[in-house]
Amino acid sequence: MIDFDNPNCPIKLQSLPDIREFNEFGQLDPMNEEQSNPSGKITRRYPNKLIINVTNACPMYCRHCQRRRLIGNVDKNSSKKDIDESIEFIKNNQTIREVLITGGDALLLPNDKLKNIFDKLSNISHVEIIRIGTRTLATLPFRIDNELALLLRKYKVQVSTQFNHACEITPEAVKAIETLVDHGVLVRNQMVLLHNVNDDKYCIQKTNEKLQKYRVIPYYLFHPKDIKSTQHFQVDISKGLEIMKHLEGRTSGMCKPTYVYNAPQGLGKVPLVPIENIEYAENGYKFSTWENKTIKKKRN
Ligand SMILES: *Cc1c(COP(=O)(O)O)cnc(C)c1O
Ligand code: SF4
């Protein structure tokens, strides 16, 4: 899919190594994920939801990947022992209501292994939601067939995926989306804001509109994390806020993801909203509308 005539082809920037990856700035694990591993292959940062990493393999090694430290050297599925230990931990912690199965790309596990994990999790009464993280809708759409869709539907598994640019929403990707959605599987998109790939308000608008058209719910727009070897993708937060301000009123509310910054040290996701949207004035609030009209509201 690379357009070699375009030096900023979004597919090329995301998939081919770049000399700028030798830049020494940034961290390997800014989220301190290694320090939030209570058991097995779990990453836990929140009281009622956690992640199980089931593999480190992916169909494509995205150059901007935030888990680069774990991915792309040796492909390895997590051991049965690690997965069983993770499930045991969840069983013993009644506060956990949502489990995210991710990687790497969780859909690189074969269906029977996935079924086994879904089966065990859905037998835990306090686990209400199973979510799966996969980029195969964009990177290996042929992975998604009726059999997989039926499996996900059976366990009411919700899908998080990653499309970063409208050009990734190919006819094959649309077919994968439709197979899931037509079977009743919820699909949400977690986009990453990336310099030269999509740091443009019209590009973000168009990509989210295309997702909405095909029934993928825009969920997050992630500010890029401070990962070593990905500095050339960095963008300033003012750029993301400008994009969010642009989306307001100019497109469907259904096309608007939440823009989030991941606080370092794994302190969690912080939603970012254009500062002019609300000001705290003396006796109340000052708002700025999408056309930059100012309105006031008294404190109640
Ligand atoms: C992002 C994240 C989640 C999921 O958060 P949502 O806002 O519910 O999508 C859960 N655990 C960890 C460690 C995370 O980083
Ligand atoms: S699919 Fe996700 S985990 Fe895999 S390389 Fe790309 S961004 Fe990283």
PDB file of N, CA, C and O in Angstrom, residues 91-154:
ATOM      1  N   LYS A  91      -9.501 -13.880  39.210  1.00  0.00           N
ATOM      2  CA  LYS A  91     -10.484 -14.635  39.989  1.00  0.00           C
ATOM      3  C   LYS A  91     -10.451 -14.211  41.462  1.00  0.00           C
ATOM      4  O   LYS A  91     -11.470 -14.077  42.116  1.00  0.00           O
ATOM      5  N   ASN A  92      -9.248 -13.951  41.960  1.00  0.00           N
ATOM      6  CA  ASN A  92      -9.082 -13.609  43.377  1.00  0.00           C
ATOM      7  C   ASN A  92      -9.262 -12.123  43.685  1.00  0.00           C
ATOM      8  O   ASN A  92      -9.092 -11.715  44.816  1.00  0.00           O
ATOM      9  N   ASN A  93      -9.519 -11.316  42.664  1.00  0.00           N
ATOM     10  CA  ASN A  93      -9.691  -9.877  42.888  1.00  0.00           C
ATOM     11  C   ASN A  93     -11.047  -9.435  42.376  1.00  0.00           C
ATOM     12  O   ASN A  93     -11.225  -9.112  41.199  1.00  0.00           O
ATOM     13  N   GLN A  94     -11.993  -9.354  43.306  1.00  0.00           N
ATOM     14  CA  GLN A  94     -13.380  -9.133  42.903  1.00  0.00           C
ATOM     15  C   GLN A  94     -13.654  -7.738  42.364  1.00  0.00           C
ATOM     16  O   GLN A  94     -14.739  -7.473  41.848  1.00  0.00           O
ATOM     17  N   THR A  95     -12.692  -6.823  42.517  1.00  0.00           N
ATOM     18  CA  THR A  95     -12.927  -5.470  41.992  1.00  0.00           C
ATOM     19  C   THR A  95     -12.763  -5.421  40.468  1.00  0.00           C
ATOM     20  O   THR A  95     -13.189  -4.447  39.851  1.00  0.00           O
ATOM     21  N   ILE A  96     -12.156  -6.417  39.883  1.00  0.00           N
ATOM     22  CA  ILE A  96     -11.896  -6.364  38.433  1.00  0.00           C
ATOM     23  C   ILE A  96     -13.176  -6.664  37.658  1.00  0.00           C
ATOM     24  O   ILE A  96     -13.672  -7.783  37.673  1.00  0.00           O
ATOM     25  N   ARG A  97     -13.720  -5.636  36.969  1.00  0.00           N
ATOM     26  CA  ARG A  97     -14.929  -5.882  36.170  1.00  0.00           C
ATOM     27  C   ARG A  97     -14.639  -5.939  34.671  1.00  0.00           C
ATOM     28  O   ARG A  97     -15.439  -6.396  33.893  1.00  0.00           O
ATOM     29  N   GLU A  98     -13.469  -5.440  34.260  1.00  0.00           N
ATOM     30  CA  GLU A  98     -13.171  -5.426  32.824  1.00  0.00           C
ATOM     31  C   GLU A  98     -11.752  -5.925  32.571  1.00  0.00           C
ATOM     32  O   GLU A  98     -10.803  -5.499  33.229  1.00  0.00           O
ATOM     33  N   VAL A  99     -11.622  -6.834  31.607  1.00  0.00           N
ATOM     34  CA  VAL A  99     -10.305  -7.398  31.274  1.00  0.00           C
ATOM     35  C   VAL A  99     -10.000  -7.103  29.811  1.00  0.00           C
ATOM     36  O   VAL A  99     -10.801  -7.402  28.925  1.00  0.00           O
ATOM     37  N   LEU A 100      -8.844  -6.487  29.584  1.00  0.00           N
ATOM     38  CA  LEU A 100      -8.397  -6.194  28.218  1.00  0.00           C
ATOM     39  C   LEU A 100      -7.361  -7.221  27.808  1.00  0.00           C
ATOM     40  O   LEU A 100      -6.326  -7.347  28.465  1.00  0.00           O
ATOM     41  N   ILE A 101      -7.652  -7.910  26.711  1.00  0.00           N
ATOM     42  CA  ILE A 101      -6.705  -8.904  26.214  1.00  0.00           C
ATOM     43  C   ILE A 101      -5.953  -8.265  25.071  1.00  0.00           C
ATOM     44  O   ILE A 101      -6.551  -7.872  24.066  1.00  0.00           O
ATOM     45  N   THR A 102      -4.628  -8.111  25.256  1.00  0.00           N
ATOM     46  CA  THR A 102      -3.893  -7.387  24.226  1.00  0.00           C
ATOM     47  C   THR A 102      -2.482  -7.944  24.075  1.00  0.00           C
ATOM     48  O   THR A 102      -2.188  -9.036  24.550  1.00  0.00           O
ATOM     49  N   GLY A 103      -1.610  -7.214  23.393  1.00  0.00           N
ATOM     50  CA  GLY A 103      -0.271  -7.749  23.108  1.00  0.00           C
ATOM     51  C   GLY A 103       0.721  -6.617  22.965  1.00  0.00           C
ATOM     52  O   GLY A 103       0.699  -5.674  23.735  1.00  0.00           O
ATOM     53  N   GLY A 104       1.433  -6.679  21.928  1.00  0.00           N
ATOM     54  CA  GLY A 104       1.294  -7.303  20.617  1.00  0.00           C
ATOM     55  C   GLY A 104      -0.140  -7.209  20.099  1.00  0.00           C
ATOM     56  O   GLY A 104      -0.888  -6.344  20.493  1.00  0.00           O
ATOM     57  N   ASP A 105      -0.445  -8.086  19.199  1.00  0.00           N
ATOM     58  CA  ASP A 105      -1.778  -8.113  18.619  1.00  0.00           C
ATOM     59  C   ASP A 105      -2.493  -9.389  19.058  1.00  0.00           C
ATOM     60  O   ASP A 105      -2.121 -10.489  18.652  1.00  0.00           O
ATOM     61  N   ALA A 106      -3.514  -9.210  19.892  1.00  0.00           N
ATOM     62  CA  ALA A 106      -4.170 -10.376  20.509  1.00  0.00           C
ATOM     63  C   ALA A 106      -4.766 -11.321  19.471  1.00  0.00           C
ATOM     64  O   ALA A 106      -4.887 -12.519  19.722  1.00  0.00           O
ATOM     65  N   LEU A 107      -5.120 -10.806  18.285  1.00  0.00           N
ATOM     66  CA  LEU A 107      -5.741 -11.687  17.292  1.00  0.00           C
ATOM     67  C   LEU A 107      -4.713 -12.512  16.522  1.00  0.00           C
ATOM     68  O   LEU A 107      -5.068 -13.245  15.608  1.00  0.00           O
ATOM     69  N   LEU A 108      -3.438 -12.441  16.916  1.00  0.00           N
ATOM     70  CA  LEU A 108      -2.481 -13.386  16.345  1.00  0.00           C
ATOM     71  C   LEU A 108      -2.533 -14.727  17.076  1.00  0.00           C
ATOM     72  O   LEU A 108      -1.923 -15.695  16.651  1.00  0.00           O
ATOM     73  N   LEU A 109      -3.281 -14.794  18.180  1.00  0.00           N
ATOM     74  CA  LEU A 109      -3.526 -16.103  18.801  1.00  0.00           C
ATOM     75  C   LEU A 109      -4.571 -16.843  17.970  1.00  0.00           C
ATOM     76  O   LEU A 109      -5.492 -16.227  17.449  1.00  0.00           O
ATOM     77  N   PRO A 110      -4.434 -18.161  17.866  1.00  0.00           N
ATOM     78  CA  PRO A 110      -5.461 -18.918  17.148  1.00  0.00           C
ATOM     79  C   PRO A 110      -6.778 -18.936  17.924  1.00  0.00           C
ATOM     80  O   PRO A 110      -6.797 -18.741  19.148  1.00  0.00           O
ATOM     81  N   ASN A 111      -7.879 -19.175  17.194  1.00  0.00           N
ATOM     82  CA  ASN A 111      -9.212 -19.105  17.806  1.00  0.00           C
ATOM     83  C   ASN A 111      -9.368 -20.019  19.023  1.00  0.00           C
ATOM     84  O   ASN A 111     -10.005 -19.631  19.999  1.00  0.00           O
ATOM     85  N   ASP A 112      -8.788 -21.221  18.978  1.00  0.00           N
ATOM     86  CA  ASP A 112      -9.014 -22.133  20.111  1.00  0.00           C
ATOM     87  C   ASP A 112      -8.354 -21.610  21.384  1.00  0.00           C
ATOM     88  O   ASP A 112      -8.899 -21.735  22.483  1.00  0.00           O
ATOM     89  N   LYS A 113      -7.201 -20.954  21.250  1.00  0.00           N
ATOM     90  CA  LYS A 113      -6.567 -20.367  22.444  1.00  0.00           C
ATOM     91  C   LYS A 113      -7.377 -19.190  22.959  1.00  0.00           C
ATOM     92  O   LYS A 113      -7.527 -19.001  24.170  1.00  0.00           O
ATOM     93  N   LEU A 114      -7.889 -18.380  22.049  1.00  0.00           N
ATOM     94  CA  LEU A 114      -8.729 -17.245  22.460  1.00  0.00           C
ATOM     95  C   LEU A 114      -9.967 -17.751  23.182  1.00  0.00           C
ATOM     96  O   LEU A 114     -10.336 -17.255  24.237  1.00  0.00           O
ATOM     97  N   LYS A 115     -10.591 -18.790  22.604  1.00  0.00           N
ATOM     98  CA  LYS A 115     -11.824 -19.331  23.172  1.00  0.00           C
ATOM     99  C   LYS A 115     -11.573 -19.793  24.611  1.00  0.00           C
ATOM    100  O   LYS A 115     -12.360 -19.538  25.519  1.00  0.00           O
ATOM    101  N   ASN A 116     -10.450 -20.456  24.800  1.00  0.00           N
ATOM    102  CA  ASN A 116     -10.075 -20.942  26.119  1.00  0.00           C
ATOM    103  C   ASN A 116      -9.983 -19.793  27.134  1.00  0.00           C
ATOM    104  O   ASN A 116     -10.488 -19.890  28.257  1.00  0.00           O
ATOM    105  N   ILE A 117      -9.358 -18.689  26.725  1.00  0.00           N
ATOM    106  CA  ILE A 117      -9.224 -17.526  27.619  1.00  0.00           C
ATOM    107  C   ILE A 117     -10.602 -16.898  27.879  1.00  0.00           C
ATOM    108  O   ILE A 117     -10.967 -16.620  29.022  1.00  0.00           O
ATOM    109  N   PHE A 118     -11.388 -16.705  26.822  1.00  0.00           N
ATOM    110  CA  PHE A 118     -12.729 -16.105  26.977  1.00  0.00           C
ATOM    111  C   PHE A 118     -13.583 -16.959  27.910  1.00  0.00           C
ATOM    112  O   PHE A 118     -14.318 -16.446  28.753  1.00  0.00           O
ATOM    113  N   ASP A 119     -13.478 -18.271  27.712  1.00  0.00           N
ATOM    114  CA  ASP A 119     -14.274 -19.204  28.493  1.00  0.00           C
ATOM    115  C   ASP A 119     -13.961 -19.073  29.981  1.00  0.00           C
ATOM    116  O   ASP A 119     -14.858 -18.953  30.823  1.00  0.00           O
ATOM    117  N   LYS A 120     -12.676 -19.059  30.304  1.00  0.00           N
ATOM    118  CA  LYS A 120     -12.276 -18.960  31.711  1.00  0.00           C
ATOM    119  C   LYS A 120     -12.686 -17.624  32.302  1.00  0.00           C
ATOM    120  O   LYS A 120     -13.158 -17.553  33.436  1.00  0.00           O
ATOM    121  N   LEU A 121     -12.501 -16.540  31.537  1.00  0.00           N
ATOM    122  CA  LEU A 121     -12.844 -15.213  32.062  1.00  0.00           C
ATOM    123  C   LEU A 121     -14.350 -15.073  32.251  1.00  0.00           C
ATOM    124  O   LEU A 121     -14.807 -14.504  33.248  1.00  0.00           O
ATOM    125  N   SER A 122     -15.121 -15.618  31.317  1.00  0.00           N
ATOM    126  CA  SER A 122     -16.570 -15.413  31.433  1.00  0.00           C
ATOM    127  C   SER A 122     -17.165 -16.288  32.534  1.00  0.00           C
ATOM    128  O   SER A 122     -18.305 -16.076  32.938  1.00  0.00           O
ATOM    129  N   ASN A 123     -16.391 -17.232  33.048  1.00  0.00           N
ATOM    130  CA  ASN A 123     -16.841 -18.013  34.193  1.00  0.00           C
ATOM    131  C   ASN A 123     -16.575 -17.317  35.533  1.00  0.00           C
ATOM    132  O   ASN A 123     -16.944 -17.825  36.578  1.00  0.00           O
ATOM    133  N   ILE A 124     -15.906 -16.160  35.476  1.00  0.00           N
ATOM    134  CA  ILE A 124     -15.659 -15.404  36.714  1.00  0.00           C
ATOM    135  C   ILE A 124     -16.800 -14.401  36.849  1.00  0.00           C
ATOM    136  O   ILE A 124     -16.968 -13.526  35.992  1.00  0.00           O
ATOM    137  N   SER A 125     -17.575 -14.509  37.926  1.00  0.00           N
ATOM    138  CA  SER A 125     -18.841 -13.749  37.965  1.00  0.00           C
ATOM    139  C   SER A 125     -18.610 -12.244  38.005  1.00  0.00           C
ATOM    140  O   SER A 125     -19.431 -11.476  37.506  1.00  0.00           O
ATOM    141  N   HIS A 126     -17.505 -11.761  38.601  1.00  0.00           N
ATOM    142  CA  HIS A 126     -17.320 -10.303  38.667  1.00  0.00           C
ATOM    143  C   HIS A 126     -16.754  -9.715  37.376  1.00  0.00           C
ATOM    144  O   HIS A 126     -16.708  -8.495  37.225  1.00  0.00           O
ATOM    145  N   VAL A 127     -16.323 -10.531  36.425  1.00  0.00           N
ATOM    146  CA  VAL A 127     -15.831  -9.991  35.142  1.00  0.00           C
ATOM    147  C   VAL A 127     -17.032  -9.757  34.229  1.00  0.00           C
ATOM    148  O   VAL A 127     -17.681 -10.686  33.777  1.00  0.00           O
ATOM    149  N   GLU A 128     -17.325  -8.463  33.983  1.00  0.00           N
ATOM    150  CA  GLU A 128     -18.517  -8.126  33.192  1.00  0.00           C
ATOM    151  C   GLU A 128     -18.174  -7.909  31.723  1.00  0.00           C
ATOM    152  O   GLU A 128     -19.011  -8.087  30.849  1.00  0.00           O
ATOM    153  N   ILE A 129     -16.947  -7.461  31.471  1.00  0.00           N
ATOM    154  CA  ILE A 129     -16.576  -7.064  30.112  1.00  0.00           C
ATOM    155  C   ILE A 129     -15.228  -7.667  29.725  1.00  0.00           C
ATOM    156  O   ILE A 129     -14.267  -7.593  30.494  1.00  0.00           O
ATOM    157  N   ILE A 130     -15.189  -8.233  28.519  1.00  0.00           N
ATOM    158  CA  ILE A 130     -13.912  -8.651  27.938  1.00  0.00           C
ATOM    159  C   ILE A 130     -13.679  -7.758  26.718  1.00  0.00           C
ATOM    160  O   ILE A 130     -14.568  -7.588  25.882  1.00  0.00           O
ATOM    161  N   ARG A 131     -12.479  -7.161  26.666  1.00  0.00           N
ATOM    162  CA  ARG A 131     -12.134  -6.299  25.532  1.00  0.00           C
ATOM    163  C   ARG A 131     -10.893  -6.890  24.888  1.00  0.00           C
ATOM    164  O   ARG A 131     -10.040  -7.446  25.585  1.00  0.00           O
ATOM    165  N   ILE A 132     -10.766  -6.763  23.564  1.00  0.00           N
ATOM    166  CA  ILE A 132      -9.577  -7.285  22.910  1.00  0.00           C
ATOM    167  C   ILE A 132      -8.932  -6.170  22.093  1.00  0.00           C
ATOM    168  O   ILE A 132      -9.626  -5.357  21.474  1.00  0.00           O
ATOM    169  N   GLY A 133      -7.608  -6.076  22.141  1.00  0.00           N
ATOM    170  CA  GLY A 133      -6.866  -5.050  21.402  1.00  0.00           C
ATOM    171  C   GLY A 133      -6.216  -5.677  20.185  1.00  0.00           C
ATOM    172  O   GLY A 133      -5.439  -6.620  20.317  1.00  0.00           O
ATOM    173  N   THR A 134      -6.547  -5.161  19.011  1.00  0.00           N
ATOM    174  CA  THR A 134      -5.992  -5.730  17.780  1.00  0.00           C
ATOM    175  C   THR A 134      -5.887  -4.658  16.711  1.00  0.00           C
ATOM    176  O   THR A 134      -6.766  -3.791  16.607  1.00  0.00           O
ATOM    177  N   ARG A 135      -4.814  -4.731  15.921  1.00  0.00           N
ATOM    178  CA  ARG A 135      -4.717  -3.833  14.781  1.00  0.00           C
ATOM    179  C   ARG A 135      -4.958  -4.580  13.475  1.00  0.00           C
ATOM    180  O   ARG A 135      -4.730  -4.046  12.403  1.00  0.00           O
ATOM    181  N   THR A 136      -5.385  -5.852  13.585  1.00  0.00           N
ATOM    182  CA  THR A 136      -5.531  -6.646  12.358  1.00  0.00           C
ATOM    183  C   THR A 136      -6.552  -6.057  11.388  1.00  0.00           C
ATOM    184  O   THR A 136      -6.456  -6.315  10.195  1.00  0.00           O
ATOM    185  N   LEU A 137      -7.524  -5.279  11.882  1.00  0.00           N
ATOM    186  CA  LEU A 137      -8.500  -4.695  10.949  1.00  0.00           C
ATOM    187  C   LEU A 137      -7.779  -3.877   9.880  1.00  0.00           C
ATOM    188  O   LEU A 137      -8.196  -3.857   8.727  1.00  0.00           O
ATOM    189  N   ALA A 138      -6.667  -3.224  10.298  1.00  0.00           N
ATOM    190  CA  ALA A 138      -5.878  -2.452   9.340  1.00  0.00           C
ATOM    191  C   ALA A 138      -4.736  -3.283   8.746  1.00  0.00           C
ATOM    192  O   ALA A 138      -4.437  -3.179   7.564  1.00  0.00           O
ATOM    193  N   THR A 139      -4.080  -4.100   9.586  1.00  0.00           N
ATOM    194  CA  THR A 139      -2.803  -4.699   9.162  1.00  0.00           C
ATOM    195  C   THR A 139      -2.932  -6.124   8.625  1.00  0.00           C
ATOM    196  O   THR A 139      -2.025  -6.595   7.938  1.00  0.00           O
ATOM    197  N   LEU A 140      -4.014  -6.812   8.973  1.00  0.00           N
ATOM    198  CA  LEU A 140      -4.218  -8.189   8.478  1.00  0.00           C
ATOM    199  C   LEU A 140      -5.725  -8.471   8.446  1.00  0.00           C
ATOM    200  O   LEU A 140      -6.213  -9.333   9.168  1.00  0.00           O
ATOM    201  N   PRO A 141      -6.454  -7.715   7.622  1.00  0.00           N
ATOM    202  CA  PRO A 141      -7.921  -7.795   7.678  1.00  0.00           C
ATOM    203  C   PRO A 141      -8.460  -9.186   7.376  1.00  0.00           C
ATOM    204  O   PRO A 141      -9.563  -9.531   7.811  1.00  0.00           O
ATOM    205  N   PHE A 142      -7.672  -9.991   6.664  1.00  0.00           N
ATOM    206  CA  PHE A 142      -8.102 -11.357   6.295  1.00  0.00           C
ATOM    207  C   PHE A 142      -8.209 -12.255   7.526  1.00  0.00           C
ATOM    208  O   PHE A 142      -8.782 -13.328   7.468  1.00  0.00           O
ATOM    209  N   ARG A 143      -7.656 -11.832   8.671  1.00  0.00           N
ATOM    210  CA  ARG A 143      -7.779 -12.597   9.911  1.00  0.00           C
ATOM    211  C   ARG A 143      -9.240 -12.648  10.370  1.00  0.00           C
ATOM    212  O   ARG A 143      -9.634 -13.552  11.100  1.00  0.00           O
ATOM    213  N   ILE A 144     -10.005 -11.656   9.953  1.00  0.00           N
ATOM    214  CA  ILE A 144     -11.361 -11.533  10.491  1.00  0.00           C
ATOM    215  C   ILE A 144     -12.369 -12.188   9.560  1.00  0.00           C
ATOM    216  O   ILE A 144     -12.620 -11.708   8.454  1.00  0.00           O
ATOM    217  N   ASP A 145     -12.872 -13.342  10.003  1.00  0.00           N
ATOM    218  CA  ASP A 145     -13.871 -14.049   9.204  1.00  0.00           C
ATOM    219  C   ASP A 145     -15.090 -14.344  10.076  1.00  0.00           C
ATOM    220  O   ASP A 145     -15.125 -13.978  11.262  1.00  0.00           O
ATOM    221  N   ASN A 146     -16.080 -15.003   9.496  1.00  0.00           N
ATOM    222  CA  ASN A 146     -17.314 -15.271  10.232  1.00  0.00           C
ATOM    223  C   ASN A 146     -17.062 -16.074  11.497  1.00  0.00           C
ATOM    224  O   ASN A 146     -17.668 -15.823  12.536  1.00  0.00           O
ATOM    225  N   GLU A 147     -16.156 -17.034  11.406  1.00  0.00           N
ATOM    226  CA  GLU A 147     -15.900 -17.900  12.554  1.00  0.00           C
ATOM    227  C   GLU A 147     -15.394 -17.082  13.753  1.00  0.00           C
ATOM    228  O   GLU A 147     -15.859 -17.247  14.878  1.00  0.00           O
ATOM    229  N   LEU A 148     -14.454 -16.187  13.478  1.00  0.00           N
ATOM    230  CA  LEU A 148     -13.919 -15.337  14.551  1.00  0.00           C
ATOM    231  C   LEU A 148     -15.006 -14.395  15.077  1.00  0.00           C
ATOM    232  O   LEU A 148     -15.147 -14.218  16.292  1.00  0.00           O
ATOM    233  N   ALA A 149     -15.778 -13.819  14.164  1.00  0.00           N
ATOM    234  CA  ALA A 149     -16.834 -12.887  14.579  1.00  0.00           C
ATOM    235  C   ALA A 149     -17.847 -13.598  15.479  1.00  0.00           C
ATOM    236  O   ALA A 149     -18.270 -13.036  16.500  1.00  0.00           O
ATOM    237  N   LEU A 150     -18.183 -14.834  15.135  1.00  0.00           N
ATOM    238  CA  LEU A 150     -19.129 -15.600  15.969  1.00  0.00           C
ATOM    239  C   LEU A 150     -18.547 -15.864  17.350  1.00  0.00           C
ATOM    240  O   LEU A 150     -19.249 -15.784  18.365  1.00  0.00           O
ATOM    241  N   LEU A 151     -17.256 -16.160  17.381  1.00  0.00           N
ATOM    242  CA  LEU A 151     -16.587 -16.405  18.663  1.00  0.00           C
ATOM    243  C   LEU A 151     -16.619 -15.144  19.537  1.00  0.00           C
ATOM    244  O   LEU A 151     -16.958 -15.200  20.730  1.00  0.00           O
ATOM    245  N   LEU A 152     -16.271 -13.997  18.956  1.00  0.00           N
ATOM    246  CA  LEU A 152     -16.266 -12.744  19.720  1.00  0.00           C
ATOM    247  C   LEU A 152     -17.685 -12.402  20.190  1.00  0.00           C
ATOM    248  O   LEU A 152     -17.900 -11.966  21.313  1.00  0.00           O
ATOM    249  N   ARG A 153     -18.651 -12.620  19.317  1.00  0.00           N
ATOM    250  CA  ARG A 153     -20.043 -12.325  19.667  1.00  0.00           C
ATOM    251  C   ARG A 153     -20.519 -13.213  20.810  1.00  0.00           C
ATOM    252  O   ARG A 153     -21.207 -12.763  21.723  1.00  0.00           O
ATOM    253  N   LYS A 154     -20.121 -14.483  20.743  1.00  0.00           N
ATOM    254  CA  LYS A 154     -20.578 -15.433  21.756  1.00  0.00           C
ATOM    255  C   LYS A 154     -20.196 -14.953  23.163  1.00  0.00           C
ATOM    256  O   LYS A 154     -20.986 -15.035  24.092  1.00  0.00           O
TER     257      LYS A 154
END
